[in-house]
GROMACS .gro file of C-alpha atoms in nm:
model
  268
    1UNK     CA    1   9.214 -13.835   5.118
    2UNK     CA    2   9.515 -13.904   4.989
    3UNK     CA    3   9.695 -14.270   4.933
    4UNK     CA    4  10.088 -14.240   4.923
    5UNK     CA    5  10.276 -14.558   4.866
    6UNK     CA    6  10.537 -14.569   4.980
    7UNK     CA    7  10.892 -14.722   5.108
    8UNK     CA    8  11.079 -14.574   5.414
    9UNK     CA    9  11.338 -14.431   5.168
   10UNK     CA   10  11.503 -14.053   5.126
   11UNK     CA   11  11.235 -14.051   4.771
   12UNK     CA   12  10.996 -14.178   5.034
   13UNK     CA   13  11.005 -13.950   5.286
   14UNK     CA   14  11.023 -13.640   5.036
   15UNK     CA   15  10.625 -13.694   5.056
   16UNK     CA   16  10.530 -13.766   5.381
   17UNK     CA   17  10.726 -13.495   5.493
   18UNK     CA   18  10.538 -13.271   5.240
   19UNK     CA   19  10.223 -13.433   5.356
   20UNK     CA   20  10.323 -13.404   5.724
   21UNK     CA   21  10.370 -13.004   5.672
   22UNK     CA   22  10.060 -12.947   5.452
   23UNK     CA   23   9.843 -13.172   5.790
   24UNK     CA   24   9.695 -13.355   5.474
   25UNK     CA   25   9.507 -13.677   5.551
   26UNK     CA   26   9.649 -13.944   5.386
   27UNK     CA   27   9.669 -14.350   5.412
   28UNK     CA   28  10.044 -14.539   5.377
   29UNK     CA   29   9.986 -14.835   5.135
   30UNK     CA   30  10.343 -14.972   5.157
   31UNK     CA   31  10.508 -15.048   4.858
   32UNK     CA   32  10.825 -15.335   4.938
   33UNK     CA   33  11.075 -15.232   4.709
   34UNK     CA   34  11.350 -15.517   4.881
   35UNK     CA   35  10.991 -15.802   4.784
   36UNK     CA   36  10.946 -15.685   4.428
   37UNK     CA   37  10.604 -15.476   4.463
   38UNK     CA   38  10.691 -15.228   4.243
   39UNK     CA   39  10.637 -15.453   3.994
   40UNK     CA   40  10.277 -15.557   4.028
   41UNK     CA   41  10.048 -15.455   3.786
   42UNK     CA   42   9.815 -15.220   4.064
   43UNK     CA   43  10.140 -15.004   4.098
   44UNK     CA   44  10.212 -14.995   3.766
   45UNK     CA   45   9.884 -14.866   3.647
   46UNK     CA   46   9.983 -14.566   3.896
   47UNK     CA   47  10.383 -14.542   3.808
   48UNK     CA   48  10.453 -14.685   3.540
   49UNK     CA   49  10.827 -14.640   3.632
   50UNK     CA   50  10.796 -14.878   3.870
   51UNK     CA   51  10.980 -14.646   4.124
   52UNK     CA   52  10.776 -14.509   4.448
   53UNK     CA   53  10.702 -14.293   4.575
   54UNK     CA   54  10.336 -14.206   4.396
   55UNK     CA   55  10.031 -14.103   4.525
   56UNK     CA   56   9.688 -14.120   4.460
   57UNK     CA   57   9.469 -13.802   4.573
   58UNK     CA   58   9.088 -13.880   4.604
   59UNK     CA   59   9.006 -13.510   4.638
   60UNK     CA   60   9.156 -13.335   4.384
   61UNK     CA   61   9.160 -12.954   4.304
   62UNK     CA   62   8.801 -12.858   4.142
   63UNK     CA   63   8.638 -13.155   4.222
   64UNK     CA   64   8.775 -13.387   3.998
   65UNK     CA   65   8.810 -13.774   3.947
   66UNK     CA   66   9.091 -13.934   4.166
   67UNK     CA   67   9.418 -13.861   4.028
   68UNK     CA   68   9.779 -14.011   4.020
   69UNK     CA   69  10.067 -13.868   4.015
   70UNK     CA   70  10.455 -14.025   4.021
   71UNK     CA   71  10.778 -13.890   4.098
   72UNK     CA   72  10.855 -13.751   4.361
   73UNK     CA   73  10.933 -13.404   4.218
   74UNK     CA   74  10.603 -13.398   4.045
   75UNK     CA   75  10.433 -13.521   4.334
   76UNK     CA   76  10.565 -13.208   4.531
   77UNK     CA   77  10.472 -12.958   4.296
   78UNK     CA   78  10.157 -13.088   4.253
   79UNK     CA   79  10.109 -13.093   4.641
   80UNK     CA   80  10.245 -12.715   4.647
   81UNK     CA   81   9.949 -12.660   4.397
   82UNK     CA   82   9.711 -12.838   4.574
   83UNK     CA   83   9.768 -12.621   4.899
   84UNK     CA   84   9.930 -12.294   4.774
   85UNK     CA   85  10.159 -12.382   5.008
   86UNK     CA   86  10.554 -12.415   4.998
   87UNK     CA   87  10.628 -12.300   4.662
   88UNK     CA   88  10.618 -11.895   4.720
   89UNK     CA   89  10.417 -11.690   4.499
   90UNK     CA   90  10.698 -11.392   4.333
   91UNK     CA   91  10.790 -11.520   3.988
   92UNK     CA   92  11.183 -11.504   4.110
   93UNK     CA   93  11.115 -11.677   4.443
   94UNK     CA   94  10.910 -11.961   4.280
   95UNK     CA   95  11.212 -12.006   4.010
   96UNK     CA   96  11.486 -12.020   4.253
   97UNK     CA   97  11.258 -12.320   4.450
   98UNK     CA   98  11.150 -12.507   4.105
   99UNK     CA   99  11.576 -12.448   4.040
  100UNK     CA  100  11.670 -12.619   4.331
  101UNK     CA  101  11.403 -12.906   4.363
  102UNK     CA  102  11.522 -12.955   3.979
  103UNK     CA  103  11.881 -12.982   4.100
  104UNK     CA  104  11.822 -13.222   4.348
  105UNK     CA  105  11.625 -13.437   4.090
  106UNK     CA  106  11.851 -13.448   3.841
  107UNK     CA  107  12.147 -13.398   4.047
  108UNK     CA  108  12.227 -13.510   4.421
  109UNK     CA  109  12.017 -13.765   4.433
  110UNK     CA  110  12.118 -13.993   4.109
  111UNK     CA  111  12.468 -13.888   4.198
  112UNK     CA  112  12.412 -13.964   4.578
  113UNK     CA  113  12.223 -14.266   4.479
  114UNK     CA  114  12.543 -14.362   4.320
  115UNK     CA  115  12.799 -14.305   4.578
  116UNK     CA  116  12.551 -14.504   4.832
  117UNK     CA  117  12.568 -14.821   4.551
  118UNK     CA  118  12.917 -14.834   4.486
  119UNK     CA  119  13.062 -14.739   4.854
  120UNK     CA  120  12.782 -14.988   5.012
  121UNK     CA  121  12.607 -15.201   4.797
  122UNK     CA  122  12.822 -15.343   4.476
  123UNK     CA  123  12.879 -15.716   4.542
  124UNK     CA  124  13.225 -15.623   4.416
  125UNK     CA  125  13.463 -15.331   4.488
  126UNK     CA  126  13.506 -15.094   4.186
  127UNK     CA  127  13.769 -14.832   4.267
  128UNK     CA  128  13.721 -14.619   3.954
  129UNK     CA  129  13.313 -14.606   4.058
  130UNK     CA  130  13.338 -14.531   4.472
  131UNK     CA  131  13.640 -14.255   4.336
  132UNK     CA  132  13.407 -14.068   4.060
  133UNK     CA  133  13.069 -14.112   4.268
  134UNK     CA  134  13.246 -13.999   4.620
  135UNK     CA  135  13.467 -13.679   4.443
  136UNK     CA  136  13.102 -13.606   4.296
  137UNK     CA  137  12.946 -13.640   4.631
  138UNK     CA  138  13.150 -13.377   4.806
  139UNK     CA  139  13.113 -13.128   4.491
  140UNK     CA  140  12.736 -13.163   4.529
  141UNK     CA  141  12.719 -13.110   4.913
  142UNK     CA  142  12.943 -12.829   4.826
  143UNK     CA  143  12.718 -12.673   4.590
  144UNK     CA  144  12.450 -12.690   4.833
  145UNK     CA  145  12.656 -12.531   5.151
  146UNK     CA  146  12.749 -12.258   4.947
  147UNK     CA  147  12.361 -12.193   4.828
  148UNK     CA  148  12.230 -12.212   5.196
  149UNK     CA  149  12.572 -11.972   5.300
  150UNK     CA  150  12.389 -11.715   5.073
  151UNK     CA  151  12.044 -11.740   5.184
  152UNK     CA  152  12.096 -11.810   5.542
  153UNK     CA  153  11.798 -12.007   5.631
  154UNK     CA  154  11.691 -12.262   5.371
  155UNK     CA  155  11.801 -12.340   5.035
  156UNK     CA  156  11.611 -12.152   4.818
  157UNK     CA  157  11.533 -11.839   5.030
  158UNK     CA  158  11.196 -11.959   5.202
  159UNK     CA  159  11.092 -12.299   5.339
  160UNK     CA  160  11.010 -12.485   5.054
  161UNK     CA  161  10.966 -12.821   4.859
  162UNK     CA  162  11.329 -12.789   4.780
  163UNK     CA  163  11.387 -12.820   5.140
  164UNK     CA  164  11.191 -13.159   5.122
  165UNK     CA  165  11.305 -13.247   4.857
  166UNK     CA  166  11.727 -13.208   4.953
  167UNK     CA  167  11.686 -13.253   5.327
  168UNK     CA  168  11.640 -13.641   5.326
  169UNK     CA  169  11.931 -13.701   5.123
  170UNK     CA  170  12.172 -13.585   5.362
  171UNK     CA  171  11.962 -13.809   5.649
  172UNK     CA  172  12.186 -14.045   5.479
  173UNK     CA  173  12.536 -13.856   5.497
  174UNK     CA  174  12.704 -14.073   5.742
  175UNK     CA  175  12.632 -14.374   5.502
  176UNK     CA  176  12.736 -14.188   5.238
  177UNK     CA  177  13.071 -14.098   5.392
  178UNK     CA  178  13.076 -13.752   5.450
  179UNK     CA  179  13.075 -13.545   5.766
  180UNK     CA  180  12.868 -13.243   5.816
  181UNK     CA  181  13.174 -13.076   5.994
  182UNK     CA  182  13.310 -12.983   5.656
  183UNK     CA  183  12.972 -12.804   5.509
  184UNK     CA  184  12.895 -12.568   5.810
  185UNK     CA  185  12.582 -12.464   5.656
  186UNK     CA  186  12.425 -12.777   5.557
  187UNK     CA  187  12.538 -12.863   5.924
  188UNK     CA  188  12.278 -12.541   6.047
  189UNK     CA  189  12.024 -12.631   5.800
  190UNK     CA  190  11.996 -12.983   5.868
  191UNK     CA  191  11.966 -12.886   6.238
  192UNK     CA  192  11.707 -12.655   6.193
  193UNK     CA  193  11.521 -12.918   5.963
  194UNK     CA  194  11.582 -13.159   6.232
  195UNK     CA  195  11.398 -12.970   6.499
  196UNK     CA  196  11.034 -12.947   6.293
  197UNK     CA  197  10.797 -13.150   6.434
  198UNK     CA  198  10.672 -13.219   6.092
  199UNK     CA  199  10.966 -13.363   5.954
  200UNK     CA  200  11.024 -13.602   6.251
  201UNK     CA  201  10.670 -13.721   6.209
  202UNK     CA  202  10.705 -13.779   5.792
  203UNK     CA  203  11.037 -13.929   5.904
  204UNK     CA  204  10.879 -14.191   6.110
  205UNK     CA  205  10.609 -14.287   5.823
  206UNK     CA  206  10.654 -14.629   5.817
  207UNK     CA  207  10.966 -14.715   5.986
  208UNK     CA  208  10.816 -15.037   6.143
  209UNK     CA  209  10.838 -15.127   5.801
  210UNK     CA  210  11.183 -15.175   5.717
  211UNK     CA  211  11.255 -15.329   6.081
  212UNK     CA  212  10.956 -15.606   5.983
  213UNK     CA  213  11.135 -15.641   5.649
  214UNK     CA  214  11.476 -15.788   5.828
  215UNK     CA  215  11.804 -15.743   5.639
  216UNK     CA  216  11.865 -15.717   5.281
  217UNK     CA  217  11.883 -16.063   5.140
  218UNK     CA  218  12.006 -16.202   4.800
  219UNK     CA  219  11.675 -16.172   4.646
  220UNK     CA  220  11.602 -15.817   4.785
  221UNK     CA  221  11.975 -15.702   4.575
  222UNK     CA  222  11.894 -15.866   4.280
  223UNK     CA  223  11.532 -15.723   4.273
  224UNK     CA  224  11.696 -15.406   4.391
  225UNK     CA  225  12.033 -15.356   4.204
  226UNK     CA  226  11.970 -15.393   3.804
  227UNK     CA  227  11.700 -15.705   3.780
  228UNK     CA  228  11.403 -15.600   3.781
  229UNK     CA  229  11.130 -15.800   3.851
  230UNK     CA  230  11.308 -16.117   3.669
  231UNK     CA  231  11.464 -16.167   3.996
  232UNK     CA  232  11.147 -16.203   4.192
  233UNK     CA  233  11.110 -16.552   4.366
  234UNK     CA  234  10.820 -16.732   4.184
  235UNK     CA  235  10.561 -16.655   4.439
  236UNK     CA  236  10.324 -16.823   4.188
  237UNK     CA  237  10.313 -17.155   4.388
  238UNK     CA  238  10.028 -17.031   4.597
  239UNK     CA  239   9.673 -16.967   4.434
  240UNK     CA  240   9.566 -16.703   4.286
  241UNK     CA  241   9.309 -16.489   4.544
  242UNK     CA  242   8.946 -16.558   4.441
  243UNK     CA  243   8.770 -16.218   4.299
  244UNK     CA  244   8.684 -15.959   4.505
  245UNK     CA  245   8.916 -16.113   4.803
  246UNK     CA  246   9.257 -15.932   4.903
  247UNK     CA  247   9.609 -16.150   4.892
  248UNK     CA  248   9.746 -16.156   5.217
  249UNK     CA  249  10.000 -15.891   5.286
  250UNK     CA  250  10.403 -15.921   5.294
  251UNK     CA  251  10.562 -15.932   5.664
  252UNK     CA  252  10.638 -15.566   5.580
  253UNK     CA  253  10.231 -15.514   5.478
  254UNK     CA  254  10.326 -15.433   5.145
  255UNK     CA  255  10.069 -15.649   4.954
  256UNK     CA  256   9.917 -15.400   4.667
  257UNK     CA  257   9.675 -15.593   4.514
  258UNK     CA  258   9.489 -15.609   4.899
  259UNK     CA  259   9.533 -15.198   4.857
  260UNK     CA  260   9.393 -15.237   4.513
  261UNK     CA  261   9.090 -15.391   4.665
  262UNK     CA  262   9.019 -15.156   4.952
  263UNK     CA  263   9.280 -15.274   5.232
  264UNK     CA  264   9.504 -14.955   5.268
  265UNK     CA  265   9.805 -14.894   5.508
  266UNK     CA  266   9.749 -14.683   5.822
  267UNK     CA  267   9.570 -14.362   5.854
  268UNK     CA  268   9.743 -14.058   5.909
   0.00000   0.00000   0.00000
């Protein structure tokens, strides 16, 4: 079994797409990025980045102890190594996916990440920023309708974890300001990704979640937008749980220390 916390987010859905693919059983344990939760020491011990997604696999490869793993490019290889699946075998095959997974990691998402701040989220309008971040934008989704031109089917040749890992960044390409008209390709590739069952099932991991959560709130973009957890309401008023007892979870179910003590999110 595998735990995967988690936050209905294009990082988050990398995962439970992969996980959705692979038919591995896993349990959500939602982490509420917009409430802080990153922060708390139970997800820290497991990414100490305080970014999800991370997982925690209970079964690992030769029988080991339970074992962590953060970010979501890690966690995909790692999956891919788990399963032998989706990360092909041929030395050049298994470059050109670890290439493109690599470019989306250090590449369109930051950069997309960017675009999605400045154009949506900056409590002020900085020309300069939504200029640089939305000309990089359109470079990057040109980069990648060019790739899939050449292969013709996904981006690096067969379906792969660079599929997961670039497809849920252009979920968000409306948002982001672009139309698919203009890259033809991603336009076919994004259909075709559309159409798996798989992915519409690791697309609706947890989307109760953000719909429980309500709207982002002043707290939520101060937690959320260069913070950190100094922004974080002090919850401290109520009392600490007694040992061995759960806190009660967040509206959005998010509480970790209750997952830390046995209370996980749904089973998949």
């Amino acid at each position: 079994m595998i735990d995967l916390y988690y936050w209905p987010t294009p990082n988050g859905w990398k995962i439970s797409i992969m996980l959705e693919e692979c038919a591995l059983p896993y349990r959500v344990v939602p982490v509420n990025i917009g409430r802080g939760e990153q922060f708390e020491a139970p997800f820290l011990a497991i990414s100490p980045n305080n970014r999800m997604p991370a997982i925690v696999d209970h079964d690992p490869p030769e029988g080991k102890a339970p074992l962590s793993v953060f970010e979501s490019g890690a966690i995909l290889l790692y999956l891919a190594h788990k399963t032998q699946r989706f990360l092909p075998q041929g030395l050049e095959a298994r470059v050109r996916a670890i290439e493109w997974l690599m470019w989306q990691m250090g590449g369109m998402g930051p950069m997309l990440g960017q675009n999605g701040h400045f154009l949506l989220y900056a409590d002020q309008e900085v020309p300069y920023a939504i200029e640089r971040y939305a000309r990089e934008a359109r470079r990057l989704y040109g980069v990648l309708d060019r790739q899939l031109a050449l292969t013709g089917a996904f981006v690096a040749g067969e379906y792969s974890i660079a599929d997961f890992a670039c497809f849920p960044w252009i979920m968000t390409h409306k948002r982001q300001g672009i139309s698919l008209d203009d890259f033809p390709s991603i336009a076919r590739w994004f259909a075709t990704m559309r159409a798996r069952e798989a992915v519409q099932r690791g697309l609706a991991v947890g989307a109760d979640l953000r719909i429980a959560d309500g709207p982002m709130d002043e707290q939520a973009r101060r937690i959320l937008f260069g913070q950190g957890s100094e922004a974080r309401q002090p919850v401290a008023a109520a009392a600490p749980p007694a040992a061995g007892t759960a806190r009660s979870a967040s509206p959005a179910g998010g509480a970790l220390e209750a997952a830390a003590n046995g209370r996980k999110g749904k089973r998949r």
